[in-house]
Coordinates of C-alpha atoms and ligand atoms in Angstrom, one line a residue:
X1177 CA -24.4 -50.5 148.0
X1178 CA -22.2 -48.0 146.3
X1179 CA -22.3 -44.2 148.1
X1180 CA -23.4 -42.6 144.8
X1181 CA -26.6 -44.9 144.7
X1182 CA -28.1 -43.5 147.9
X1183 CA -30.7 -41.1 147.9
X1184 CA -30.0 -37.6 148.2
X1185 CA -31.1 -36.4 151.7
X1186 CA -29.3 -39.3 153.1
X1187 CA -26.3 -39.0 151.2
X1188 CA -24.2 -35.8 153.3
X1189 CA -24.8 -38.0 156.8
X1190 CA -23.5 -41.7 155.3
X1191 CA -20.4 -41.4 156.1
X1192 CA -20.0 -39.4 159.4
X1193 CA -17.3 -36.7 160.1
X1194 CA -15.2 -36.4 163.4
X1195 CA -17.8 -33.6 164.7
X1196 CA -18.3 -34.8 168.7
X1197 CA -15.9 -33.7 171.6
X1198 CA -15.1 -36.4 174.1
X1199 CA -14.3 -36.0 177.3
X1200 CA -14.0 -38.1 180.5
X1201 CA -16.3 -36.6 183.5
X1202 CA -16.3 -38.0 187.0
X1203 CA -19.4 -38.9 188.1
X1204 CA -18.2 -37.6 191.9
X1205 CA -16.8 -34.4 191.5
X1206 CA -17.6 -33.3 188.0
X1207 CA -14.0 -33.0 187.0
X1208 CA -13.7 -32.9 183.1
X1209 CA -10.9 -34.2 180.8
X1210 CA -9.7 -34.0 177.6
X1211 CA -9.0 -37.6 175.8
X1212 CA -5.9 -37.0 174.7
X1213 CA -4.8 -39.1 177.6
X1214 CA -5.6 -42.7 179.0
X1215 CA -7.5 -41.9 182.3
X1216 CA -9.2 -44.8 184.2
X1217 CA -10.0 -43.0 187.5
X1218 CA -10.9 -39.1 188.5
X1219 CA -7.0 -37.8 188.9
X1220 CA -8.4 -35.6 192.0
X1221 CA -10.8 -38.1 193.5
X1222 CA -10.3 -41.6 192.2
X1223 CA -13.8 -42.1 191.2
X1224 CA -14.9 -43.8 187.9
X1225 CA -15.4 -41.9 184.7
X1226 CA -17.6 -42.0 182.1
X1227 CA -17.4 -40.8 178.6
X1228 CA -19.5 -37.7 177.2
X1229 CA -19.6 -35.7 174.0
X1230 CA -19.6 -31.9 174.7
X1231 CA -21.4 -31.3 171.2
X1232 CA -24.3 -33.9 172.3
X1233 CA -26.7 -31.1 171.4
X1234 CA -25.8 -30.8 167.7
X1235 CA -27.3 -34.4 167.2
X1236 CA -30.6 -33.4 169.1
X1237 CA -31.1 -30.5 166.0
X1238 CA -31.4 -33.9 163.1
X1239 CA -35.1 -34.7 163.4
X1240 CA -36.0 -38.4 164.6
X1241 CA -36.7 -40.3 161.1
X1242 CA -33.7 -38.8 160.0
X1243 CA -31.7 -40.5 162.4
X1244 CA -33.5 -43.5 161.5
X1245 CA -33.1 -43.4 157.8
X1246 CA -29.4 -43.0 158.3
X1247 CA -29.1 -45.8 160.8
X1248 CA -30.9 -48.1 158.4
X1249 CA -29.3 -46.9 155.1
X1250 CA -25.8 -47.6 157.2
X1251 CA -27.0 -51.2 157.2
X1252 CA -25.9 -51.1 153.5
X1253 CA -22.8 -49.6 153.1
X1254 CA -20.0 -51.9 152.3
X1255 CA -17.4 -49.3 154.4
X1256 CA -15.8 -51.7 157.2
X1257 CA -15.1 -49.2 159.9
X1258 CA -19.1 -48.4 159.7
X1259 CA -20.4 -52.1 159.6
X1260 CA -20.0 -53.0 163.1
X1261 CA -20.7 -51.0 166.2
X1262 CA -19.6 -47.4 164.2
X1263 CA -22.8 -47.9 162.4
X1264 CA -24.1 -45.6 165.4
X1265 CA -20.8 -43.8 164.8
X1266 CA -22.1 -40.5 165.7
X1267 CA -23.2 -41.6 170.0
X1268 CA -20.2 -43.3 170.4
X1269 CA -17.3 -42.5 168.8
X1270 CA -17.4 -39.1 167.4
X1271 CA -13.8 -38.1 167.7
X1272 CA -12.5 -41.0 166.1
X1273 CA -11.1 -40.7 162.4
X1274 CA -13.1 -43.7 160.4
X1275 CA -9.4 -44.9 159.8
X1276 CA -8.5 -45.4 162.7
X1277 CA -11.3 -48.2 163.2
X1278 CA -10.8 -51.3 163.9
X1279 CA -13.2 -54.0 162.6
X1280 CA -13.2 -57.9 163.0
X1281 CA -17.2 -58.5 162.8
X1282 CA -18.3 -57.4 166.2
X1283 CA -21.9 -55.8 166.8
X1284 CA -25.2 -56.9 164.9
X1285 CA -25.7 -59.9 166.8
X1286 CA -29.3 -61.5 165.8
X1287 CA -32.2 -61.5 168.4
X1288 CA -33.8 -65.0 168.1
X1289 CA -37.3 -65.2 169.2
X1290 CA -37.9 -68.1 171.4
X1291 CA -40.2 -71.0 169.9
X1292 CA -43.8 -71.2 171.4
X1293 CA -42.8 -73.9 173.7
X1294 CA -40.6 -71.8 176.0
X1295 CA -42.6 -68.7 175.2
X1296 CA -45.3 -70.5 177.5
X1297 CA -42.9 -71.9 179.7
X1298 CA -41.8 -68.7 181.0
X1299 CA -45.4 -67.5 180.6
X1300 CA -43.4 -64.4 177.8
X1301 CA -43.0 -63.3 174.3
X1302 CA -39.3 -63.5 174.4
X1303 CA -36.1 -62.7 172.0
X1304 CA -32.3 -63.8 172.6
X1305 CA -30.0 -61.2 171.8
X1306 CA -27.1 -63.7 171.1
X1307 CA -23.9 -61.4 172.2
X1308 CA -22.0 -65.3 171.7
X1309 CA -21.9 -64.4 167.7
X1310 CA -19.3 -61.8 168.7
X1311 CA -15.6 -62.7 167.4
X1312 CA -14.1 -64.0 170.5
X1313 CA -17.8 -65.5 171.5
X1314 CA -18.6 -62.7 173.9
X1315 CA -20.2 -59.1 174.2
X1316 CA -16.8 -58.2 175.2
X1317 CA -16.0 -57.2 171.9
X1318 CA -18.1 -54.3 171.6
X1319 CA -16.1 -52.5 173.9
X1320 CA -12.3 -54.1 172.7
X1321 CA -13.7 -52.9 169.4
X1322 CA -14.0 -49.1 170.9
X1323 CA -10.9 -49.3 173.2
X1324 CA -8.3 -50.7 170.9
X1325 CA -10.0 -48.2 167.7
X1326 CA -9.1 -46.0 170.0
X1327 CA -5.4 -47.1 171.2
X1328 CA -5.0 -47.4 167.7
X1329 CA -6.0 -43.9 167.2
X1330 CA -3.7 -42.4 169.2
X1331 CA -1.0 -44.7 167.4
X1332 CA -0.8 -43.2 164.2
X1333 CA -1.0 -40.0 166.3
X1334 CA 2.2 -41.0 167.6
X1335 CA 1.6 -40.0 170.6
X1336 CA 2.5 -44.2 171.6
X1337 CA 5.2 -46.5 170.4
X1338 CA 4.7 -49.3 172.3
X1339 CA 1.6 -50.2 174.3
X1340 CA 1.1 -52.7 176.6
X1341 CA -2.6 -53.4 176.9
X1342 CA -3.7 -55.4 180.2
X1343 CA -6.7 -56.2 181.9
X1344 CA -7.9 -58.7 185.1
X1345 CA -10.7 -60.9 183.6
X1346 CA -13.2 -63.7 183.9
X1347 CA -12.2 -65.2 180.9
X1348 CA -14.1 -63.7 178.0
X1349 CA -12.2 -59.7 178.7
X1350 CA -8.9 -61.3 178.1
X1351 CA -10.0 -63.5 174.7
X1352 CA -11.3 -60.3 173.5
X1353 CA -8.5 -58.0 174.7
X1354 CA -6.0 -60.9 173.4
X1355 CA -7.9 -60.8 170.1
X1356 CA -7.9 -57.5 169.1
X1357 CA -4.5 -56.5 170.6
X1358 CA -2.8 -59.4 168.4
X1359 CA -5.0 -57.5 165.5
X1360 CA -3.2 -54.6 165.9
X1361 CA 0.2 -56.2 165.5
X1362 CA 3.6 -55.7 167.1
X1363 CA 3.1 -52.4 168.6
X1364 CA 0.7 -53.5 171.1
X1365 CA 1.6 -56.6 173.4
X1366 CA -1.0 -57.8 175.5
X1367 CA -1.0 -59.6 179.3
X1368 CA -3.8 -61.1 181.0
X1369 CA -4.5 -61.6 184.4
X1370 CA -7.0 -64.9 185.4
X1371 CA -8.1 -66.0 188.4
X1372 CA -6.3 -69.2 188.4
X1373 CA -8.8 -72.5 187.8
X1374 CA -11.6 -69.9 187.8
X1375 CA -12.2 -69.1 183.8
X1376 CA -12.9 -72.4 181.7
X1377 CA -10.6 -74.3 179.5
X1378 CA -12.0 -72.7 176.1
X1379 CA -11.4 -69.3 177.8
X1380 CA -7.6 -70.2 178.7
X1381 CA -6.6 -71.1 175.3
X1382 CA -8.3 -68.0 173.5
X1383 CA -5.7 -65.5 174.9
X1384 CA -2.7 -68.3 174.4
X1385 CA -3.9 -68.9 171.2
X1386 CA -3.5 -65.2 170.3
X1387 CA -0.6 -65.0 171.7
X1388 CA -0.9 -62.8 174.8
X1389 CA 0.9 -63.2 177.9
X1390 CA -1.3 -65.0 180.9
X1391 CA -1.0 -65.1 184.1
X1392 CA -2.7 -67.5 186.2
X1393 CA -3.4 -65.8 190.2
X1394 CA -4.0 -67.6 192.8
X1395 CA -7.5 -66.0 194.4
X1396 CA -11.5 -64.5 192.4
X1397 CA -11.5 -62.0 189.9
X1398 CA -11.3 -59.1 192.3
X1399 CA -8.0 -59.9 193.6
X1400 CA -6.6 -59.6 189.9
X1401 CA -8.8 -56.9 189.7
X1402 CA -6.8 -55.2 192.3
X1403 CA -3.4 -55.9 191.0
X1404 CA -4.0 -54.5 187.2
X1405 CA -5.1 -51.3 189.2
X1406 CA -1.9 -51.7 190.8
X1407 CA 0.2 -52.3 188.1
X1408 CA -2.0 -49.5 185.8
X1409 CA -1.5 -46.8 189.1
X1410 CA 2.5 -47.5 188.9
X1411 CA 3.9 -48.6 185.3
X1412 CA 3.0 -47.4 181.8
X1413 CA 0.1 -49.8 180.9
X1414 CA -2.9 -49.2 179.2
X1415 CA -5.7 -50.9 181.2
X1416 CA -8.9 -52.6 179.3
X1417 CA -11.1 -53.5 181.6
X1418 CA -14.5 -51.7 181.7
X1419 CA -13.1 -49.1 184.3
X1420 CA -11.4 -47.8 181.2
X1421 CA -14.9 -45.7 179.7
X1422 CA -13.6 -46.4 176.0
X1423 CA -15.2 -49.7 176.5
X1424 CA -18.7 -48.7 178.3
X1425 CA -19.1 -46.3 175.1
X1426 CA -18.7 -49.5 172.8
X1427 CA -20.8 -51.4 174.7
X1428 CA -23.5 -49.0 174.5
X1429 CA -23.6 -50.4 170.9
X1430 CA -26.1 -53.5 172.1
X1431 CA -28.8 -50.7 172.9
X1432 CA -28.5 -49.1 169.6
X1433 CA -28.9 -52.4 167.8
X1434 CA -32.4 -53.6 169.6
X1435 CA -33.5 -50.2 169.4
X1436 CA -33.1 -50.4 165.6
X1437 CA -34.1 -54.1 165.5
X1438 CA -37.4 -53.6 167.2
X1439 CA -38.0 -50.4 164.6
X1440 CA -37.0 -47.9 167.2
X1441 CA -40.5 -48.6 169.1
X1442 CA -39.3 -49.7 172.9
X1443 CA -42.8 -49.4 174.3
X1444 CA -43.7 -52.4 176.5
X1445 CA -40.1 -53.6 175.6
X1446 CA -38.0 -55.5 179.0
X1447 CA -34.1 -55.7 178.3
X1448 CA -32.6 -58.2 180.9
X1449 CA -28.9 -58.0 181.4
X1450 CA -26.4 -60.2 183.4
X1451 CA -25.0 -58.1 186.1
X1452 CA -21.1 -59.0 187.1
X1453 CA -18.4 -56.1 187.2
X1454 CA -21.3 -54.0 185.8
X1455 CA -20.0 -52.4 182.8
X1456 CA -22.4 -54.1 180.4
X1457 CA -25.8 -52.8 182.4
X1458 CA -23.9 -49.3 182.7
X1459 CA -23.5 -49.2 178.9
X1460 CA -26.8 -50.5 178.0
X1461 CA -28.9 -48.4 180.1
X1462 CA -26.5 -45.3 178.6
X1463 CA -27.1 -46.0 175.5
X1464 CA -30.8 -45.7 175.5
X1465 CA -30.6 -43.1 177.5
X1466 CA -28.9 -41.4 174.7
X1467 CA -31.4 -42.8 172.2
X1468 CA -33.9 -41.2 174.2
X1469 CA -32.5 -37.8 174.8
X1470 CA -31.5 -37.8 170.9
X1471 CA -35.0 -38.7 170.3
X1472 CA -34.5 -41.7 168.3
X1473 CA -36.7 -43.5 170.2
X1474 CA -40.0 -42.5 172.4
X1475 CA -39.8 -44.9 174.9
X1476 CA -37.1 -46.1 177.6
X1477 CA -37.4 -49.7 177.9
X1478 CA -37.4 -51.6 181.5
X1479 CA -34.1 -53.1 182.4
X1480 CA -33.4 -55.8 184.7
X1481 CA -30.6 -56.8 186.0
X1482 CA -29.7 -60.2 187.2
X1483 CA -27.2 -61.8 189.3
X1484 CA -26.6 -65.1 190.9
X1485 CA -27.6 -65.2 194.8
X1486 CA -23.5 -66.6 194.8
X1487 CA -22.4 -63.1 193.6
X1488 CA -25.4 -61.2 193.9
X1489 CA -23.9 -56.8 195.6
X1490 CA -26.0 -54.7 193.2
X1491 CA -29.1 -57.3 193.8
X1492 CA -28.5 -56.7 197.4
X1493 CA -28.2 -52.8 196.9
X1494 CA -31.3 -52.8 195.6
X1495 CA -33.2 -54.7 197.6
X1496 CA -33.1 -51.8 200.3
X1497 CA -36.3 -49.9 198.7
X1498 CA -35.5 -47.0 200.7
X1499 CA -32.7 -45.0 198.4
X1500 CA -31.2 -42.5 201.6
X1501 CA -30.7 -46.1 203.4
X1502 CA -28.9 -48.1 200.4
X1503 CA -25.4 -49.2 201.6
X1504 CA -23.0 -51.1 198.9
X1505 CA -21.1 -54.0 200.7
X1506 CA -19.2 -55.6 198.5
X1507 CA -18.8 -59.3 199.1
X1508 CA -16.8 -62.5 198.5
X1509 CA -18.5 -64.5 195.3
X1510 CA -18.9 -67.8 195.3
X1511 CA -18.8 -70.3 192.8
X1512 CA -20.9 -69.8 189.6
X1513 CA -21.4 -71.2 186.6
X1514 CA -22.7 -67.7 185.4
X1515 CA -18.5 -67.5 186.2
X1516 CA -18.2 -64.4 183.9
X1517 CA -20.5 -62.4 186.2
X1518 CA -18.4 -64.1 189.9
X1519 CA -17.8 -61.0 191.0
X1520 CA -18.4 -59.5 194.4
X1521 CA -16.9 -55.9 194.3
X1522 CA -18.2 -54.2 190.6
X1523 CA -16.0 -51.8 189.2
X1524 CA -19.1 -49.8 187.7
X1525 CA -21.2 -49.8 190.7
X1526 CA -20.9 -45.7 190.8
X1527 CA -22.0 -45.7 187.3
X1528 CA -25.1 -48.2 187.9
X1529 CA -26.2 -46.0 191.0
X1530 CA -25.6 -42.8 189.0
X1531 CA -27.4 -44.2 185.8
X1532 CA -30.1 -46.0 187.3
X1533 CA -31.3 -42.7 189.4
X1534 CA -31.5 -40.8 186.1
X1535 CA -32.8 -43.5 184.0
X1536 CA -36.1 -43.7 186.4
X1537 CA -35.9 -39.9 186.5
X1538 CA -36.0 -39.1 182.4
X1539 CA -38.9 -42.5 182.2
X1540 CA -41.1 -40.4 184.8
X1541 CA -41.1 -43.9 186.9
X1542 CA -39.3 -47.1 188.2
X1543 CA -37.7 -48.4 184.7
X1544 CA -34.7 -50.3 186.4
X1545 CA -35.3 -53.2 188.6
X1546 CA -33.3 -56.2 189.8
X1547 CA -33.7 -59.8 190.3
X1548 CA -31.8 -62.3 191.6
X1549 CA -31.8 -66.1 190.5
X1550 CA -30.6 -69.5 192.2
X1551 CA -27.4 -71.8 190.3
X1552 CA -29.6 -74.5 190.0
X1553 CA -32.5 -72.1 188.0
X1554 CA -29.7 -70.8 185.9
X1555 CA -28.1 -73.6 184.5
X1556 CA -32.0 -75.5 184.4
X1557 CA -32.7 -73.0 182.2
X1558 CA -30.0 -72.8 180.4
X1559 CA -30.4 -76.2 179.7
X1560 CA -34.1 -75.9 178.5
X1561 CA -32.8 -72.9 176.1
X1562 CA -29.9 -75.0 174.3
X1563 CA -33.0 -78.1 173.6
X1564 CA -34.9 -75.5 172.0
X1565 CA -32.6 -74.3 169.4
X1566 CA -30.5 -71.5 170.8
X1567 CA -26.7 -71.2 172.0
X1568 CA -27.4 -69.3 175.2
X1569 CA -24.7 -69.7 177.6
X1570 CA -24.9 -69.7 181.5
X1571 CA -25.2 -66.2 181.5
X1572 CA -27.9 -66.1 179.1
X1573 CA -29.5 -69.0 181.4
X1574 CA -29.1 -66.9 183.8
X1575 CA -31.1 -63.6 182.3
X1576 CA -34.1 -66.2 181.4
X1577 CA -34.2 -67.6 185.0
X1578 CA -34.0 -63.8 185.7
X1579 CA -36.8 -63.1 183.4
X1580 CA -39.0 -66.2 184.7
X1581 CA -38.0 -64.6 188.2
X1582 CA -39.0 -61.2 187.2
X1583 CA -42.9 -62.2 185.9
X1584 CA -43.2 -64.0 189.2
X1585 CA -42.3 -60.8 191.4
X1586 CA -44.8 -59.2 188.7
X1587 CA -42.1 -57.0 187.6
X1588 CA -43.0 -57.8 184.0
X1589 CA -46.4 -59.3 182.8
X1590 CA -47.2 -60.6 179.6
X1591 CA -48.5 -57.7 177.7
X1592 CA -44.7 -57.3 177.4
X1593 CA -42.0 -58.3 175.1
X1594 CA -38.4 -59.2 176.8
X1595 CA -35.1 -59.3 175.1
X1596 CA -32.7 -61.3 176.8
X1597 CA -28.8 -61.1 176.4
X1598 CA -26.9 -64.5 176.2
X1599 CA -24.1 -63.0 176.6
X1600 CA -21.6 -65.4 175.5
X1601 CA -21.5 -68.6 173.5
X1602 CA -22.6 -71.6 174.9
X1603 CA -19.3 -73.2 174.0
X1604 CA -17.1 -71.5 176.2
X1605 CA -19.4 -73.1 179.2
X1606 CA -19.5 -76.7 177.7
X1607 CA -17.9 -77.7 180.8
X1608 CA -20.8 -76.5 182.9
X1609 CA -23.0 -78.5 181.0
X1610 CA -20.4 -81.4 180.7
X1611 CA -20.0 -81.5 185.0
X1612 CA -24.3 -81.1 184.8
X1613 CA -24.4 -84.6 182.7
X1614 CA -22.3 -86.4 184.7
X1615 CA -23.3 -84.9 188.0
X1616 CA -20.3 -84.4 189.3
X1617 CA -20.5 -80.2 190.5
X1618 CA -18.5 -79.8 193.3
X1619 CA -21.1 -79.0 196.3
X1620 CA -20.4 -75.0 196.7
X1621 CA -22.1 -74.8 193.2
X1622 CA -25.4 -76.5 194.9
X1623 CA -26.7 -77.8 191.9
X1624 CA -28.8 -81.2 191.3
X1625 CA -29.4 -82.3 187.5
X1626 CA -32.6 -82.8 186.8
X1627 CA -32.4 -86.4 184.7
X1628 CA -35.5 -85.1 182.2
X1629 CA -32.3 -82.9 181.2
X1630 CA -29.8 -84.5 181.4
X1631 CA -27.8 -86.4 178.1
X1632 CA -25.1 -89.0 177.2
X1633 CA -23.8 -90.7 174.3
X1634 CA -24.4 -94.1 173.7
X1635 CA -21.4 -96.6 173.2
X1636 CA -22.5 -99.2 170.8
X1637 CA -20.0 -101.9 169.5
X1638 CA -20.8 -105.9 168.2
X1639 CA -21.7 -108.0 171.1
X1640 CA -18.6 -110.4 168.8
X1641 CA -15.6 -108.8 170.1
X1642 CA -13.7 -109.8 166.5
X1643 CA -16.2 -107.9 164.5
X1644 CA -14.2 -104.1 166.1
X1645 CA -11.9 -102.8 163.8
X1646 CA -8.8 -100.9 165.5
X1647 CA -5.6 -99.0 164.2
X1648 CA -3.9 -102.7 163.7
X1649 CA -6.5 -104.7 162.8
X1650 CA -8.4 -104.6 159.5
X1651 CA -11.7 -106.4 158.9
X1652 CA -12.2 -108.5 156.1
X1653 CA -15.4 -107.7 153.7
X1654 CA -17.7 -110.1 155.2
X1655 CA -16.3 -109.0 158.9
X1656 CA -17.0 -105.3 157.7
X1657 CA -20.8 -105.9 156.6
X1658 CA -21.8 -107.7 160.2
X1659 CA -19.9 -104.8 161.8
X1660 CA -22.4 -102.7 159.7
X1661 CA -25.4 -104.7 160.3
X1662 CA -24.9 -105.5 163.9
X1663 CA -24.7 -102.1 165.0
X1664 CA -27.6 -100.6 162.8
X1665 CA -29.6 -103.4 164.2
X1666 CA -29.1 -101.9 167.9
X1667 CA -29.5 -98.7 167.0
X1668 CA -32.8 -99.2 165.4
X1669 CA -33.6 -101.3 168.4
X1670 CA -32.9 -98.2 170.7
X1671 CA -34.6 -95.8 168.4
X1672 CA -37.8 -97.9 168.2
X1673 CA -37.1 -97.6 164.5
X1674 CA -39.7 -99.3 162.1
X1675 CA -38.5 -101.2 159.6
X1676 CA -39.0 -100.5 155.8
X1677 CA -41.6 -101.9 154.3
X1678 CA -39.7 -102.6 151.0
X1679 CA -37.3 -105.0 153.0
Ligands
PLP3051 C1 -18.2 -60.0 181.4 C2 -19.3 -60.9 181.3 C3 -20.5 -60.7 182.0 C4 -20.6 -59.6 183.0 O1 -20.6 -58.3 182.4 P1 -20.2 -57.1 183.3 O2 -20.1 -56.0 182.3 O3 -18.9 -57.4 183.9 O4 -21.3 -56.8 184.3 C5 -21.6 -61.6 181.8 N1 -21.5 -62.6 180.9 C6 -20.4 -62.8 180.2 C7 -20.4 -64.0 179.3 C8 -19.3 -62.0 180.4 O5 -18.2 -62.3 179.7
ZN3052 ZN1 -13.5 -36.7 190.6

């Protein structure tokens, strides 16, 4: 809809104006900076950083269903830089001139409520949040949507000439990061760092296919991990993994979007999040905290985190109920199919223990919990998703094995309504699914397929080796018609078909 067409008291907060200040704070010492600059890490004490806006306050003084109105009048403005993630403009990206946006469709993923069937399997009413209907398939692209807007920012600033953006990744950082860099064009190059044999084919080829530079290493997540830190510490690099806070404020995006999906009413509402380097959970559970403090909505919803018991830190964190006598160890992951989240040492662990402290303090009681799940329970229920109708991935069989997990601890019941993130597509794991078919996981992954779930095609052919056609060979009519008829007549014969009465 055209701006002039929108009613009046609407119309001055449409289109939103540069207003916030944005600055990095440490969440150890406090330390504030301006963003003028790329920081990653607290200059005086190496801690993580997290982004705030030093006007915050201003956006407390528009009243509640004002908000609202102007997050669901967004919905129909035909303005690119304000139809993905920037639709909530004003909580995470104040600073940033609308034309320095970048756009290529990420955000507004649909929630997909799950058929009756698995509503009474796992005993809840239950939404996917498919994060897989992002550009490069994965959530990932809320945050490469705020990082690079950003890079690109400080482009036409001219404060940058060239850029090289690099990142360590599980596979779905660098397609997104490979994506949007190649978006930007020749000014910013882009170089991955994999885990080598460790992401899965589909994952390889999105960052070749954009033309980044990949690098296969020998070793997990966290030893690539380690060296982009390196190389971000010693050469001029910009760094886009979620230690950089520019992508935790674009994540923060999936909050605002369930928030204004479920009409801004979070009561009774679980969100159940897939916990690997532990930027996603950070964001999510900022978000609504900034939701909440705005007043937007009433309610904080419970989040769960859940992580595979073969890379399961903040699970084990947590499971010390006694705060004054949690230790973080980090760990050595094993192998996953939830291989996005195989990661032993999370980056955003400071952040989680910072968040999750005030999140339970603003709700007045426990709102963050944890659970952990088993590989076979995650890929079962992936599995049991994809047969009834939605492209959860392992991750997202991972947050419904969570969820099942979490309503037999009694951490949910079913008054409640859970929305669980699948956080990427189900086709980047086909090979999960592919190695589950033929049973042939290698035995670290300690997974049996269950035959009730398992699937083949069926190779049919003419028992009459003459009636196959090939490249060379071409049959004749009458050849052509038996080929037909044999092979219908066995596949009715499989199918139990009946035949036609008219016949
Ligand atoms: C990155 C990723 C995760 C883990 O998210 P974190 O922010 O690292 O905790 C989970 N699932 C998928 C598909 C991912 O790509
Ligand atoms: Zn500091």
């Amino acid at each position: 809809m055209n701006v002039a067409n929108f009613p009046e008291k609407i119309k001055d907060y449409l289109i939103p104006k540069p207003e916030g200040k944005l600055v990095f704070r440490c969440l150890n010492c406090q330390s504030v900076y301006n963003t003028e600059k790329l920081f990653y890490t607290c200059p005086k004490c190496g801690e993580v950083l997290l982004i705030y806006d030093e006007n915050f306050s201003r956006l407390k003084k528009i009243p509640s269903a004002l908000w609202r109105d102007i997050f669901d009048y967004r919905k129909m403005l035909n303005i690119n830089s304000l139809k993905g993630i920037y639709r909530y403009y004003e909580f995470i990206g104040s600073a940033l001139p609308l034309d320095s946006i970048i756009y290529l469709g990420e955000g507004h993923t649909p929630a997909i409520e799950a058929n009756s069937y698995m509503q009474n399997l796992s005993g809840m009413r239950f939404f996917f949040k498919n994060d897989g209907q992002n550009p490069s398939a994965s959530f990932k692209d809320r945050g490469m949507a705020s990082a690079f807007s950003y890079i690109n920012f400080l482009i036409k600033k001219g404060k940058f000439k060239n850029i090289l953006a690099i990142c360590a990744s599980t596979g779905d950082t660098s397609a997104a990061a490979a994506l949007y860099a190649s978006y930007i064009g020749d000014v910013v190059k882009s170089a991955v760092l994999l885990p080598y044999k460790k992401v899965t084919p589909q994952q390889l080829l999105q960052p070749l296919g954009s033309g980044a530079k990949v690098f296969e290493i020998p070793g997990l997540f966290d030893d690539c991990m380690k060296i982009v830190e390196n190389l971000s510490k010693n050469y001029n690099v910009a760094l886009l993994n979620s230690k950089n806070a520019w992508r935790i404020l674009g994540q923060e995006s999936y909050a605002y979007e369930i928030a204004q999906e479920f009409e801004y009413n979070l009561k009774d509402k679980v969100i159940l999040i897939p916990i690997g380097n532990a930027g996603n959970i950070t964001a999510i559970m900022n978000g609504f905290i900034k939701f909440y403090e705005a007043r937007i909505i009433d309610n904080l919803p419970k989040i769960i985190g859940v992580q595979s018991e073969h890379a399961d830190p903040v699970y084990r964190y947590y499971s010390e109920a006694d705060p004054a006598k949690r230790k973080f160890i980090p760990l050595k992951a094993k192998a996953s199919v939830a291989q996005a989240a195989m990661i032993g040492n999370p980056v955003s662990m400071p952040r989680v223990i910072h968040l999750e402290t005030l999140y339970n303090k603003l709700a007045g009681k426990q709102k963050v919990f944890f659970v952990q799940t088993t590989e076979q329970e995650i890929i079962d229920w992936q599995l049991i998703a994809n047969q009834n109708g939605h492209i959860a991935c392992t991750h997202g069989g991972e947050t419904l094995a969570g969820l099942v997990k979490a309503k037999k601890e009694k951490i949910v019941n079913e008054t409640e309504t859970a929305i669980i993130d699948s956080t990427a597509h189900a086709l980047k794991f086909s090979n999960f699914t592919d190695k589950y078919f033929q049973n042939n996981f290698e035995k670290e992954f300690e997974i049996t397929p269950k035959p009730e779930l398992c699937n083949a095609p069926i190779f049919v052919k003419p028992d009459n080796d003459k009636l196959i056609p090939s490249d060379t060979k071409e049959l004749s009519e009458n050849q052509f018609e038996q080929f037909v008829n044999k092979i219908s007549d066995k596949i009715a014969a499989n199918l139990k078909l009946e035949k036609n009465v008219r016949n």
